[in-house]
CSV table of C-alpha atoms and ligand atoms in Angstrom, one decimal:
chain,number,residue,atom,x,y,z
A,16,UNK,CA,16.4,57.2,12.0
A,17,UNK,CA,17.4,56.5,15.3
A,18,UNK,CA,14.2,57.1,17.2
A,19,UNK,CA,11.5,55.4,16.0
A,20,UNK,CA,8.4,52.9,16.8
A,21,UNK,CA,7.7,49.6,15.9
A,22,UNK,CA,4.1,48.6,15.6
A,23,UNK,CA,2.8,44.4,15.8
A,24,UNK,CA,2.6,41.3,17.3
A,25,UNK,CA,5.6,41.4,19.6
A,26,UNK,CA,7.4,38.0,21.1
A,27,UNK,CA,10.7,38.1,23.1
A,28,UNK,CA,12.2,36.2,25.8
A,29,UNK,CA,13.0,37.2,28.8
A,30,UNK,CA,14.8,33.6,30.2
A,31,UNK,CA,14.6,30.1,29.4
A,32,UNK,CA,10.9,29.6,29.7
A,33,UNK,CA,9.0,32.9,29.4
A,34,UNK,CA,7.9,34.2,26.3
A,35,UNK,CA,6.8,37.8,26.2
A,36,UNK,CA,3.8,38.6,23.4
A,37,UNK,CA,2.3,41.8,22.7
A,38,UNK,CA,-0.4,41.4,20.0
A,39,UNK,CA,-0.4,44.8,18.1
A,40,UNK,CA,1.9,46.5,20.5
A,41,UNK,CA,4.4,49.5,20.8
A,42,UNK,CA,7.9,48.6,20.6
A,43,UNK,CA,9.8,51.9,21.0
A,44,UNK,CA,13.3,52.1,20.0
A,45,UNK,CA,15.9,55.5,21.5
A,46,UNK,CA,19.0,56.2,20.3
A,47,UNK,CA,19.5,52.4,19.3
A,48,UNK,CA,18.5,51.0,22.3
A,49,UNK,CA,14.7,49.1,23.3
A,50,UNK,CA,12.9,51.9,25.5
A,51,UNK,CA,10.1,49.2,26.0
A,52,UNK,CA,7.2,47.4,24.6
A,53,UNK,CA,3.7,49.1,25.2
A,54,UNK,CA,0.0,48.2,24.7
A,55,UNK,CA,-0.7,51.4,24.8
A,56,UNK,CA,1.8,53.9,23.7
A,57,UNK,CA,2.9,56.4,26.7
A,58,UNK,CA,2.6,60.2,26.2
A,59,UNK,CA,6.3,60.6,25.9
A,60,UNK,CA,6.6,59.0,23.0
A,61,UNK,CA,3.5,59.9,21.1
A,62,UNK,CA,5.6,62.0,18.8
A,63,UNK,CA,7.5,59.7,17.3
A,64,UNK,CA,7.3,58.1,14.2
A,65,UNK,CA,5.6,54.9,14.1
A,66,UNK,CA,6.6,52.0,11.6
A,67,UNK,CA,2.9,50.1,11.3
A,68,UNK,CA,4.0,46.5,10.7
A,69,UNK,CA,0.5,45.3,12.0
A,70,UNK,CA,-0.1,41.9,11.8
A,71,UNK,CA,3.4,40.6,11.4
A,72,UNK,CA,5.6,39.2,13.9
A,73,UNK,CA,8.5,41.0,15.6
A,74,UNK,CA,10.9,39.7,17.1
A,75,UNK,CA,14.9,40.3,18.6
A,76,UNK,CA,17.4,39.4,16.0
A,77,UNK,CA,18.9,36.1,15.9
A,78,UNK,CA,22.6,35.2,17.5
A,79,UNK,CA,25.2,32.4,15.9
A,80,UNK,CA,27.8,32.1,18.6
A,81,UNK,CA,29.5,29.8,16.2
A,82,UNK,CA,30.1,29.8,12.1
A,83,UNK,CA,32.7,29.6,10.0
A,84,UNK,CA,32.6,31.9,7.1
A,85,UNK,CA,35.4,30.6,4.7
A,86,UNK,CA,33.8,27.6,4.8
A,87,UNK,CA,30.5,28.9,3.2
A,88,UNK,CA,31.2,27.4,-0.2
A,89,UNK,CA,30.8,23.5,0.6
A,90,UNK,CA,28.2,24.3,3.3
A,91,UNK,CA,26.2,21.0,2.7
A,92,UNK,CA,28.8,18.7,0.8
A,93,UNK,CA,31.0,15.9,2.1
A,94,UNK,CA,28.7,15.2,4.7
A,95,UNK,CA,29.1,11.4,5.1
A,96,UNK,CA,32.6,11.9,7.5
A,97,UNK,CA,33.3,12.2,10.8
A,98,UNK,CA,34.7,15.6,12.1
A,99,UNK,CA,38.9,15.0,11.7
A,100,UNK,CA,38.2,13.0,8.2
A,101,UNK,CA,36.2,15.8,7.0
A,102,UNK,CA,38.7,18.3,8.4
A,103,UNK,CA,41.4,17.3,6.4
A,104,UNK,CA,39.0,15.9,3.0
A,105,UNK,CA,37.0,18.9,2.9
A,106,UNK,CA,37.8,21.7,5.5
A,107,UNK,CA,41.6,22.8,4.9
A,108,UNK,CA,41.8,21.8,1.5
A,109,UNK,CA,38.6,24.6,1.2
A,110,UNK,CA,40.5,26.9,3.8
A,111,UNK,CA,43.9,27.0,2.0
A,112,UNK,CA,42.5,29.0,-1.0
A,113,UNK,CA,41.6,31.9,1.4
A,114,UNK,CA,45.6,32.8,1.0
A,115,UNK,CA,44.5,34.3,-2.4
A,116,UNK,CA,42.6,37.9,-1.9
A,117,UNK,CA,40.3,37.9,-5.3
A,118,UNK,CA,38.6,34.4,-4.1
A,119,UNK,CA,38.2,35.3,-0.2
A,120,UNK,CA,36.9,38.7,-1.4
A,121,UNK,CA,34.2,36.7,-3.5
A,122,UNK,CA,33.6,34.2,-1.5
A,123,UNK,CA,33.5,36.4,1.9
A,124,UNK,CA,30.9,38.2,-0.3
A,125,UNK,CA,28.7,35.3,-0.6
A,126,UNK,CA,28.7,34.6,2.9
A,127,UNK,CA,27.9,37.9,4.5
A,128,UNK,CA,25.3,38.7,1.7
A,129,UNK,CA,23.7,35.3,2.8
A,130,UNK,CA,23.7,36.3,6.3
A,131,UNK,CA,22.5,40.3,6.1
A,132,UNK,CA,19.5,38.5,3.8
A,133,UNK,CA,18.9,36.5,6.5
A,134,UNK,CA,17.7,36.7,10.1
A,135,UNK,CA,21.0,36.4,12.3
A,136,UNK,CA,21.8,40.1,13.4
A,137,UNK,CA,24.8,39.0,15.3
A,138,UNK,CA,27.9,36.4,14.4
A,139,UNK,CA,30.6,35.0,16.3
A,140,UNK,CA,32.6,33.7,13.3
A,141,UNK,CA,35.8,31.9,12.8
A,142,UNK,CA,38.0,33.2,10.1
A,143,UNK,CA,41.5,31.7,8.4
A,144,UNK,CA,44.6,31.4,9.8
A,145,UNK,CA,45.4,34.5,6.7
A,146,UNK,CA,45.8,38.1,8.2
A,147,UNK,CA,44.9,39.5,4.4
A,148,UNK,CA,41.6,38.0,4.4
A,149,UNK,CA,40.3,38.0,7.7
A,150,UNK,CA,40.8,41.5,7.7
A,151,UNK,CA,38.5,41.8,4.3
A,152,UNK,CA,36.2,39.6,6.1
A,153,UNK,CA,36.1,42.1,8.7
A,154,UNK,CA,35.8,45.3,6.4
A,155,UNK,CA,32.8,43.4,4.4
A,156,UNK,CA,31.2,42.9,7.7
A,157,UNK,CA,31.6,46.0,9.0
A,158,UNK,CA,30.1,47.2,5.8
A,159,UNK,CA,27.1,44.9,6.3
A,160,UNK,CA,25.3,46.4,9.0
A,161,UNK,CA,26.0,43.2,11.5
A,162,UNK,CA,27.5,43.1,14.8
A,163,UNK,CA,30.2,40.7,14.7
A,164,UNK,CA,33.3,39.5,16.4
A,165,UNK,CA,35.3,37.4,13.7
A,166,UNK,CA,38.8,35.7,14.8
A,167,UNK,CA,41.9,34.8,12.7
A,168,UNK,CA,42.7,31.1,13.3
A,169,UNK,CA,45.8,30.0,15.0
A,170,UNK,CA,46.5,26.5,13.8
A,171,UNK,CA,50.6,25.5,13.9
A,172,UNK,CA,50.1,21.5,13.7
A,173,UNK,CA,48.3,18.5,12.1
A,174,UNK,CA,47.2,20.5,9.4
A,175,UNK,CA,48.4,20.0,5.4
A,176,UNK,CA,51.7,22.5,4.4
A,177,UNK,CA,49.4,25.0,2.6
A,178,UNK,CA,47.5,25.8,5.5
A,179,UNK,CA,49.0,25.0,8.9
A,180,UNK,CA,51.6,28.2,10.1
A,181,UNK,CA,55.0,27.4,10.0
A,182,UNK,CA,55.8,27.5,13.9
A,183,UNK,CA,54.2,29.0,17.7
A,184,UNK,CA,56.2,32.1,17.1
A,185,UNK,CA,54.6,33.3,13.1
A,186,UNK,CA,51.0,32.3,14.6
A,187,UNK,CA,51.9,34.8,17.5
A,188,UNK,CA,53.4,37.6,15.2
A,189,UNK,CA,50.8,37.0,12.8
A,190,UNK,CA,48.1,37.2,15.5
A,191,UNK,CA,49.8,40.7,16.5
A,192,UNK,CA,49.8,42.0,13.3
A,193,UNK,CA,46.3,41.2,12.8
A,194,UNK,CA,45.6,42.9,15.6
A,195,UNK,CA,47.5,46.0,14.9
A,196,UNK,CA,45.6,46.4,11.7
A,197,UNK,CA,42.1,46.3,12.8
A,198,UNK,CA,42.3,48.1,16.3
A,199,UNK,CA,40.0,50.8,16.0
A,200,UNK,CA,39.2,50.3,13.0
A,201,UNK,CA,35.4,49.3,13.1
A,202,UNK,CA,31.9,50.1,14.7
A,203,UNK,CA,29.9,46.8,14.6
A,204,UNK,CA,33.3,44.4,14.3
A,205,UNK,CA,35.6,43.0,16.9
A,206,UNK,CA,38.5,40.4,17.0
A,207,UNK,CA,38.0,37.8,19.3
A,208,UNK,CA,41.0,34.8,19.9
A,209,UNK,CA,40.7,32.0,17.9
A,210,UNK,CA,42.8,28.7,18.4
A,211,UNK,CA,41.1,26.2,16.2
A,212,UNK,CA,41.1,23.3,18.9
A,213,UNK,CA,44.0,21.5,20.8
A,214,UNK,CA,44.8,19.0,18.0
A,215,UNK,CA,46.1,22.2,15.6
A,216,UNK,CA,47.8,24.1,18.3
A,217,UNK,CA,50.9,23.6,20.1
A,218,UNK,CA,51.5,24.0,23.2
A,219,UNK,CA,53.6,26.5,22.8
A,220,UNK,CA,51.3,28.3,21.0
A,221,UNK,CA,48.5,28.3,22.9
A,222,UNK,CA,50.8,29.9,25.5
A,223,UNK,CA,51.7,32.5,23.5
A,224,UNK,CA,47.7,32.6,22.7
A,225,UNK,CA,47.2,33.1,27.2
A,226,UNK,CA,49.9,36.0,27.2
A,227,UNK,CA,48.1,37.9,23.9
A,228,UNK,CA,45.0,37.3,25.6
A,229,UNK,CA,46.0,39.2,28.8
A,230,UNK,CA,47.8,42.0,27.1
A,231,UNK,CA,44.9,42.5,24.9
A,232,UNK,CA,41.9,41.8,27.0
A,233,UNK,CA,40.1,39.6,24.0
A,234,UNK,CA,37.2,37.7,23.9
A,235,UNK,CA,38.1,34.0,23.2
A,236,UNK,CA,36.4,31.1,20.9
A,237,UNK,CA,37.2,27.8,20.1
A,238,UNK,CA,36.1,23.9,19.5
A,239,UNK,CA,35.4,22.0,22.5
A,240,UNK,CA,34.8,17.7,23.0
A,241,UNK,CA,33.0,17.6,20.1
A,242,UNK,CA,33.9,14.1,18.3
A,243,UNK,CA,34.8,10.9,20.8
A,244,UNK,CA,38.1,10.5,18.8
A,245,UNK,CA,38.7,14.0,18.7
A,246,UNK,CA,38.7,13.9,22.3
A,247,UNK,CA,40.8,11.0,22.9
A,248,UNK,CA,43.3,12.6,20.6
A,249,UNK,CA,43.7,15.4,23.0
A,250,UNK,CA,43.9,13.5,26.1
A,251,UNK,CA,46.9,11.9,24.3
A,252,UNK,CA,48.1,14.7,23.0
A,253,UNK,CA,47.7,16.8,26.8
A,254,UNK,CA,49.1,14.0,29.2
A,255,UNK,CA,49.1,17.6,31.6
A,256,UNK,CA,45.8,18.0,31.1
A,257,UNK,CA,42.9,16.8,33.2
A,258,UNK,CA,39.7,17.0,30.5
A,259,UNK,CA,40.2,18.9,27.2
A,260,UNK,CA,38.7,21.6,28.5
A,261,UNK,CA,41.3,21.9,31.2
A,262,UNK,CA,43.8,22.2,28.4
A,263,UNK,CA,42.2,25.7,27.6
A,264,UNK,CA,41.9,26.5,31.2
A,265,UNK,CA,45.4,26.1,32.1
A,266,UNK,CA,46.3,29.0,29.8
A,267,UNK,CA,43.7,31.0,30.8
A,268,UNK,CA,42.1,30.7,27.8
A,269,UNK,CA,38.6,29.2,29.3
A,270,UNK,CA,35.7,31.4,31.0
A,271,UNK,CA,36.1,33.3,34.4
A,272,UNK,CA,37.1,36.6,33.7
A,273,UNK,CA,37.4,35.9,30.1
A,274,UNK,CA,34.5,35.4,28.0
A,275,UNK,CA,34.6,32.3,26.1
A,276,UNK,CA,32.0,30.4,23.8
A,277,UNK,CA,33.2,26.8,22.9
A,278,UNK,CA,31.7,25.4,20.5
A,279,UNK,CA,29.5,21.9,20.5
A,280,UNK,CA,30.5,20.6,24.0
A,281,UNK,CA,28.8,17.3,23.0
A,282,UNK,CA,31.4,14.7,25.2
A,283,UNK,CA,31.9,16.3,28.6
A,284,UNK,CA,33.7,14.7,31.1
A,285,UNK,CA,32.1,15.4,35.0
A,286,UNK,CA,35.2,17.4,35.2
A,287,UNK,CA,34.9,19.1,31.8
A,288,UNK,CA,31.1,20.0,32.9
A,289,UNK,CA,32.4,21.1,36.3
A,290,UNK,CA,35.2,23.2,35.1
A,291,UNK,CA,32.7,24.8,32.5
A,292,UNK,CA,30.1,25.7,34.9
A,293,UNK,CA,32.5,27.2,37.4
A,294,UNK,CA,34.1,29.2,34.9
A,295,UNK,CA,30.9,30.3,33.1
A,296,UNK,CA,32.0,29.1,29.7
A,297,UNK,CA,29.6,29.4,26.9
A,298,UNK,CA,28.3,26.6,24.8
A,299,UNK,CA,27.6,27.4,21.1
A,300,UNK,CA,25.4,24.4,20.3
A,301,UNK,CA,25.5,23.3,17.0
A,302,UNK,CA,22.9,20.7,16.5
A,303,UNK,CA,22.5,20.6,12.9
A,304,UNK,CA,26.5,19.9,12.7
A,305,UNK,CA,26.7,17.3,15.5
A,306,UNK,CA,24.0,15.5,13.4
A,307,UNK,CA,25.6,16.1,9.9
A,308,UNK,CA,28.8,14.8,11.1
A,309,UNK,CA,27.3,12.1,13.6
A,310,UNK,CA,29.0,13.8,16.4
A,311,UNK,CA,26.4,13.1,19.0
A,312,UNK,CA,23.9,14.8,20.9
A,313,UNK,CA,25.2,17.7,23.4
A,314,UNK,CA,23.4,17.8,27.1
A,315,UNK,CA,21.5,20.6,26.6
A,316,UNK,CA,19.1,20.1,29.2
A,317,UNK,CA,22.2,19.4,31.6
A,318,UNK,CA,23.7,23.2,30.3
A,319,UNK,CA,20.3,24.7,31.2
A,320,UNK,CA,19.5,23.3,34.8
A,321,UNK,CA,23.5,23.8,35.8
A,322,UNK,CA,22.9,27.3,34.2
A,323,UNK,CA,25.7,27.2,31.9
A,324,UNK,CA,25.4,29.8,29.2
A,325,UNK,CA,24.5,28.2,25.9
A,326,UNK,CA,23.4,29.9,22.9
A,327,UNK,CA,23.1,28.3,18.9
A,328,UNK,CA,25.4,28.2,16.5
A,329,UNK,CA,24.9,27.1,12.6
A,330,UNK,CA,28.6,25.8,12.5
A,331,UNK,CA,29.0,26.1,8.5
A,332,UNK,CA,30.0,24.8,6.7
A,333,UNK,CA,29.2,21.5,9.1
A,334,UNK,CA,25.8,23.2,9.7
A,335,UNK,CA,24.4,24.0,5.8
A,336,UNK,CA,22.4,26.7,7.0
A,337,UNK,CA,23.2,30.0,8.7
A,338,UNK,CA,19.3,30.5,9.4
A,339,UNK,CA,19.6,30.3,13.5
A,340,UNK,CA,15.9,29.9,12.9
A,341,UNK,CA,16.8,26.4,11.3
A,342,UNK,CA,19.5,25.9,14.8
A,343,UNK,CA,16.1,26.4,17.0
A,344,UNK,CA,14.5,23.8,14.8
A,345,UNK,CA,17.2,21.5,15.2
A,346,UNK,CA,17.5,22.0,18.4
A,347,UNK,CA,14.0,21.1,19.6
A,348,UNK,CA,14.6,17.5,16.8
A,349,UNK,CA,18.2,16.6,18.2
A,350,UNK,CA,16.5,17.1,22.6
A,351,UNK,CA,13.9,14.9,21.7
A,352,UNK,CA,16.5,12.1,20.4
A,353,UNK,CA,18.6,12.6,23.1
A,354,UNK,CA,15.4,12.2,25.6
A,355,UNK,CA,14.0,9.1,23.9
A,356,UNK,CA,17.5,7.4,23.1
A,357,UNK,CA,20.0,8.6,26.0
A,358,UNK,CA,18.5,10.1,29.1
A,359,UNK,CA,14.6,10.1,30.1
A,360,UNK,CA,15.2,12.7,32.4
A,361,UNK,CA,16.6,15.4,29.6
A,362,UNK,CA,13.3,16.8,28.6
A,363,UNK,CA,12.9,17.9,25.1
A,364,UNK,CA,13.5,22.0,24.7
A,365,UNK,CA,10.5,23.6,24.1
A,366,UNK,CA,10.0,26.1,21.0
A,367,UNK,CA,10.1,28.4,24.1
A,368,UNK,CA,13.1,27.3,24.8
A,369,UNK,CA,14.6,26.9,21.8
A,370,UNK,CA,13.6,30.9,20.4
A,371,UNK,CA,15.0,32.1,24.2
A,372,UNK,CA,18.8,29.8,23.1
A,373,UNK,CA,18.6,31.8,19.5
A,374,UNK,CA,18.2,34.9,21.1
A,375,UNK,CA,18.4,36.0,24.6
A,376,UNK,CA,21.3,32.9,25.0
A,377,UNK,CA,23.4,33.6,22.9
A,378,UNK,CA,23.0,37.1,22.9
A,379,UNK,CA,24.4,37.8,26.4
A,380,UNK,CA,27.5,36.9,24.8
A,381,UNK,CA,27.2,41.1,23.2
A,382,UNK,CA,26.3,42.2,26.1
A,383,UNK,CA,22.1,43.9,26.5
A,384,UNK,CA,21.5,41.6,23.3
A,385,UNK,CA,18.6,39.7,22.7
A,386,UNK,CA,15.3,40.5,23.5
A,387,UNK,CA,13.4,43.7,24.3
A,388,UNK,CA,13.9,44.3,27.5
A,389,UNK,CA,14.3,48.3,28.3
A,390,UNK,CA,18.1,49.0,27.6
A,391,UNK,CA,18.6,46.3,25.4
A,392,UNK,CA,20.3,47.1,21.9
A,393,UNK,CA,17.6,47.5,19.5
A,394,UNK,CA,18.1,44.2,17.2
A,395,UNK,CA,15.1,43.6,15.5
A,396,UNK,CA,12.9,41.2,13.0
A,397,UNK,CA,9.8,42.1,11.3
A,398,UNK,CA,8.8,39.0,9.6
A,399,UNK,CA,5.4,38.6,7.2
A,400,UNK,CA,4.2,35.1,8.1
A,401,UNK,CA,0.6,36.3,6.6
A,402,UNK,CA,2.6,35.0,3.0
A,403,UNK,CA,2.9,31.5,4.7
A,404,UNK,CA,0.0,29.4,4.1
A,405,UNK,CA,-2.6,28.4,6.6
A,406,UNK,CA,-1.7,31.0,8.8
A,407,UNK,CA,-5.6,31.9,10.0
A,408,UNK,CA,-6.7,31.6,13.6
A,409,UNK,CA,-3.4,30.9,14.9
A,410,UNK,CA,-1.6,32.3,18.0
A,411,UNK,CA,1.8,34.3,18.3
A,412,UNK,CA,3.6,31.8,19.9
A,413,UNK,CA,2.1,28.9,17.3
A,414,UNK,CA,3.2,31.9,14.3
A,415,UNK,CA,6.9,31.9,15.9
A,416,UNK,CA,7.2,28.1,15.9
A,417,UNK,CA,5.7,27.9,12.1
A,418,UNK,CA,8.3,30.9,11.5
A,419,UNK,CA,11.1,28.8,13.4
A,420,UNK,CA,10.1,25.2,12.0
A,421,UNK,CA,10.2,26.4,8.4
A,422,UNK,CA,13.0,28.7,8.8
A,423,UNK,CA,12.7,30.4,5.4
A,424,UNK,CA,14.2,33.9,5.1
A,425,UNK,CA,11.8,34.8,2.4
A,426,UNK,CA,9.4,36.4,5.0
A,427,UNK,CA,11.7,38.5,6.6
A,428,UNK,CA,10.6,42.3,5.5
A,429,UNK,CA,12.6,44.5,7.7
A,430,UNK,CA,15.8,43.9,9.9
A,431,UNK,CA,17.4,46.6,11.9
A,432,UNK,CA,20.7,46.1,14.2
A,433,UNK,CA,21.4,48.7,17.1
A,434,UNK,CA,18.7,50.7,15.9
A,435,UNK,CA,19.5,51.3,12.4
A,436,UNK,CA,17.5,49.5,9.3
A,437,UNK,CA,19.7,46.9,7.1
A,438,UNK,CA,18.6,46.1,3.9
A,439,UNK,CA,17.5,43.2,2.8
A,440,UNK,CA,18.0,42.9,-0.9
B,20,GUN,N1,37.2,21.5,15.0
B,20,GUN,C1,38.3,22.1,14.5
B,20,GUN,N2,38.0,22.8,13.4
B,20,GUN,C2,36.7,22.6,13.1
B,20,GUN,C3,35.9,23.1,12.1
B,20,GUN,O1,36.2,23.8,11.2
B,20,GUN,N3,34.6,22.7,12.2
B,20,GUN,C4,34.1,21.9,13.2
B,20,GUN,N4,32.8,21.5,13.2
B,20,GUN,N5,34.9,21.4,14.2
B,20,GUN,C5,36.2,21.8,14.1
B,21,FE,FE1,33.1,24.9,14.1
């Protein structure tokens, strides 16, 4: 069903601080794509078929620009490092075992389920450095329903034997293989260039990553000063290199004409923030992450009023939840901290704020994605919040902050991605 209508209390953003709400109204879905939200229902569409979800919220789907999904199966342990200790304690150790097929293909299941059940309708996720598996990550995916780019990992230092690659030159073959076997392969799933930072690639490798990049056109993802040590590391270990960022830049690997979300930004330098701005890179922000592994607190605020594209990310397995309902929530906890402890002039996000980041943000990142504008790509939530207790006399925006401050899937009852219905079970 392709052309249909959706019928309720209708919330979207249209920017940072404007929240759209249409109690009981029209949202009219063509061919995949929003026609627009009505109070009252225009002739032209009064033959369509109308999906009465009166009384529940609806809302765009949700948008991780950032999540790893082999790391899905210690989401939530081994939370009392820092980032590089719990890299090498918890995070290869987990990543090696995605070399054997049978335990990606059931782990790979456990994440996607977990992520169709839930209310993200598009992903921006980091694979393995393994061709095999990323390429059943990919298939499962595809299968799924979501939109999703999904990169294999180039990683050819500092990493243990079983899981760093060999040399620049297999990562780069490997890479090009990977490539070859998914072009044109998939609807709703596209590769996206994935070194894992500058402390696991070479610089010959990242290179070789600029030259692919250019051949290939690709999108381009990656980690980004998000731990004080991890950032002095790469200022030792790029003597050329002016901020870390600048490390990326140099091989064309950061914003301008390519899109490119980095992930946390939490320690910019004045140049980093400069460089970032003038090259429109996005910032996935990961609060619940830079919290779990005492990162910091990224400048959000500072991204917003420089306008900086930012969007949320859930960062498992440093995140434990892929719920970018739970990011908003964090979000809103982490600005406050940063407002109270760091800089009094960083107001707090609002929920407003916070919803737009989840959505609209990080949904520019797919293009029309993220709210209900007219010619947007139909993602949408219908979500029950009636079942949620003490829900009487209260407006739509204070239903989408109870929705967003719990952040329990339970209440999502319908979920459909470019216009067509995913289930839910
Ligand atoms: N930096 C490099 N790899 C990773 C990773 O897997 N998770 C996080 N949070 N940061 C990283
Ligand atoms: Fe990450």
């Amino acid at each position: 069903m392709h052309n249909f209508i959706l019928k309720g209390d209708i919330c979207y953003s249209t920017a940072p601080t404007s929240l759209e709400i249409f109690e009981g109204g029209y949202l009219v879905c063509l061919d995949g794509t929003c026609a627009g939200v009505f109070v009252d229902l225009p002739e032209q569409y009064r033959d369509l078929s109308v999906i009465d979800c009166s009384g529940q919220l609806i809302v765009p789907g949700l948008v991780d620009l950032h999540v790893h999904a082999p790391q899905f199966p210690f989401r939530s342990l081994g939370m009392d490092l820092e980032l590089i200790c719990w890299l090498n304690t918890h995070t290869f150790p987990e990543e090696a075992k995605y070399m054997d097929l049978a335990y990606a293909a059931s782990a790979y299941r456990a994440f996607v389920d977990d992520v169709r059940r839930g209310p993200n309708t598009r992903a921006v996720i980091f694979a393995t450095r393994h061709v095999p598996a990323t390429a059943l990550l990919m298939d499962l995916l595809e299968a799924s329903g979501l939109v999703t780019m999904v990169g294999k990992v180039n990683m050819d230092r500092h990493a243990p034997p079983d899981l760093v690659e060999i040399d620049a030159a297999t990562s780069l073959a490997d890479t090009r293989a990977w490539l070859a076997e998914v072009a044109g392969r998939y609807q709703r799933v596209s590769p996206i260039l994935t070194p894992r930072f500058i402390p696991a690639c070479s610089d010959a490798l990242m290179a070789g990553l600029g030259e692919i990049q250019r051949e290939f056109g690709l999108p381009v993802q990656s980690h980004l000063s998000e731990n004080p040590a991890e950032v002095d590391w790469v200022m030792g270990l790029r003597p050329d290199a002016e901020s870390y960022g600048h490390a990326y830049y140099k091989n064309g690997l950061f914003g301008g004409s390519v899109p490119t979300v980095m992930a946390h930004c939490v320690w910019p330098s004045a140049g980093e923030f400069a460089l970032m701005k003038r090259q429109k890179v996005w910032v996935a922000h990961c609060p619940q992450s830079n919290t779990n592994l005492a990162s910091g607190i990224a400048p959000v605020r500072r991204y917003l009023e420089a306008e900086i594209p930012v969007g949320l990310g859930s960062d498992v397995a440093a995140g434990a939840h892929t719920s970018i309902f739970r990011a908003m929530e964090d979000a809103i906890g982490a600005s406050k901290l940063y407002w109270r402890l760091v800089d009094s002039d960083a107001a707090p996000l609002t929920l407003a704020e916070a919803f737009y980041l989840g959505t609209l943000g990080g949904g520019r990142f797919f293009g029309a994605v993220g709210s209900f504008l007219p010619g947007f790509e139909f993602d949408a939530l219908v979500i029950d919040d009636a079942v949620i207790p003490g829900r009487v006399g209260l407006s739509i925006p204070d239903r989408l902050a109870r929705v967003a401050h719990l952040s329990d899937a339970r209440q999502i009852r319908r979920k459909f991605v470019r216009g067509i219905e995913i289930g839910l079970e």
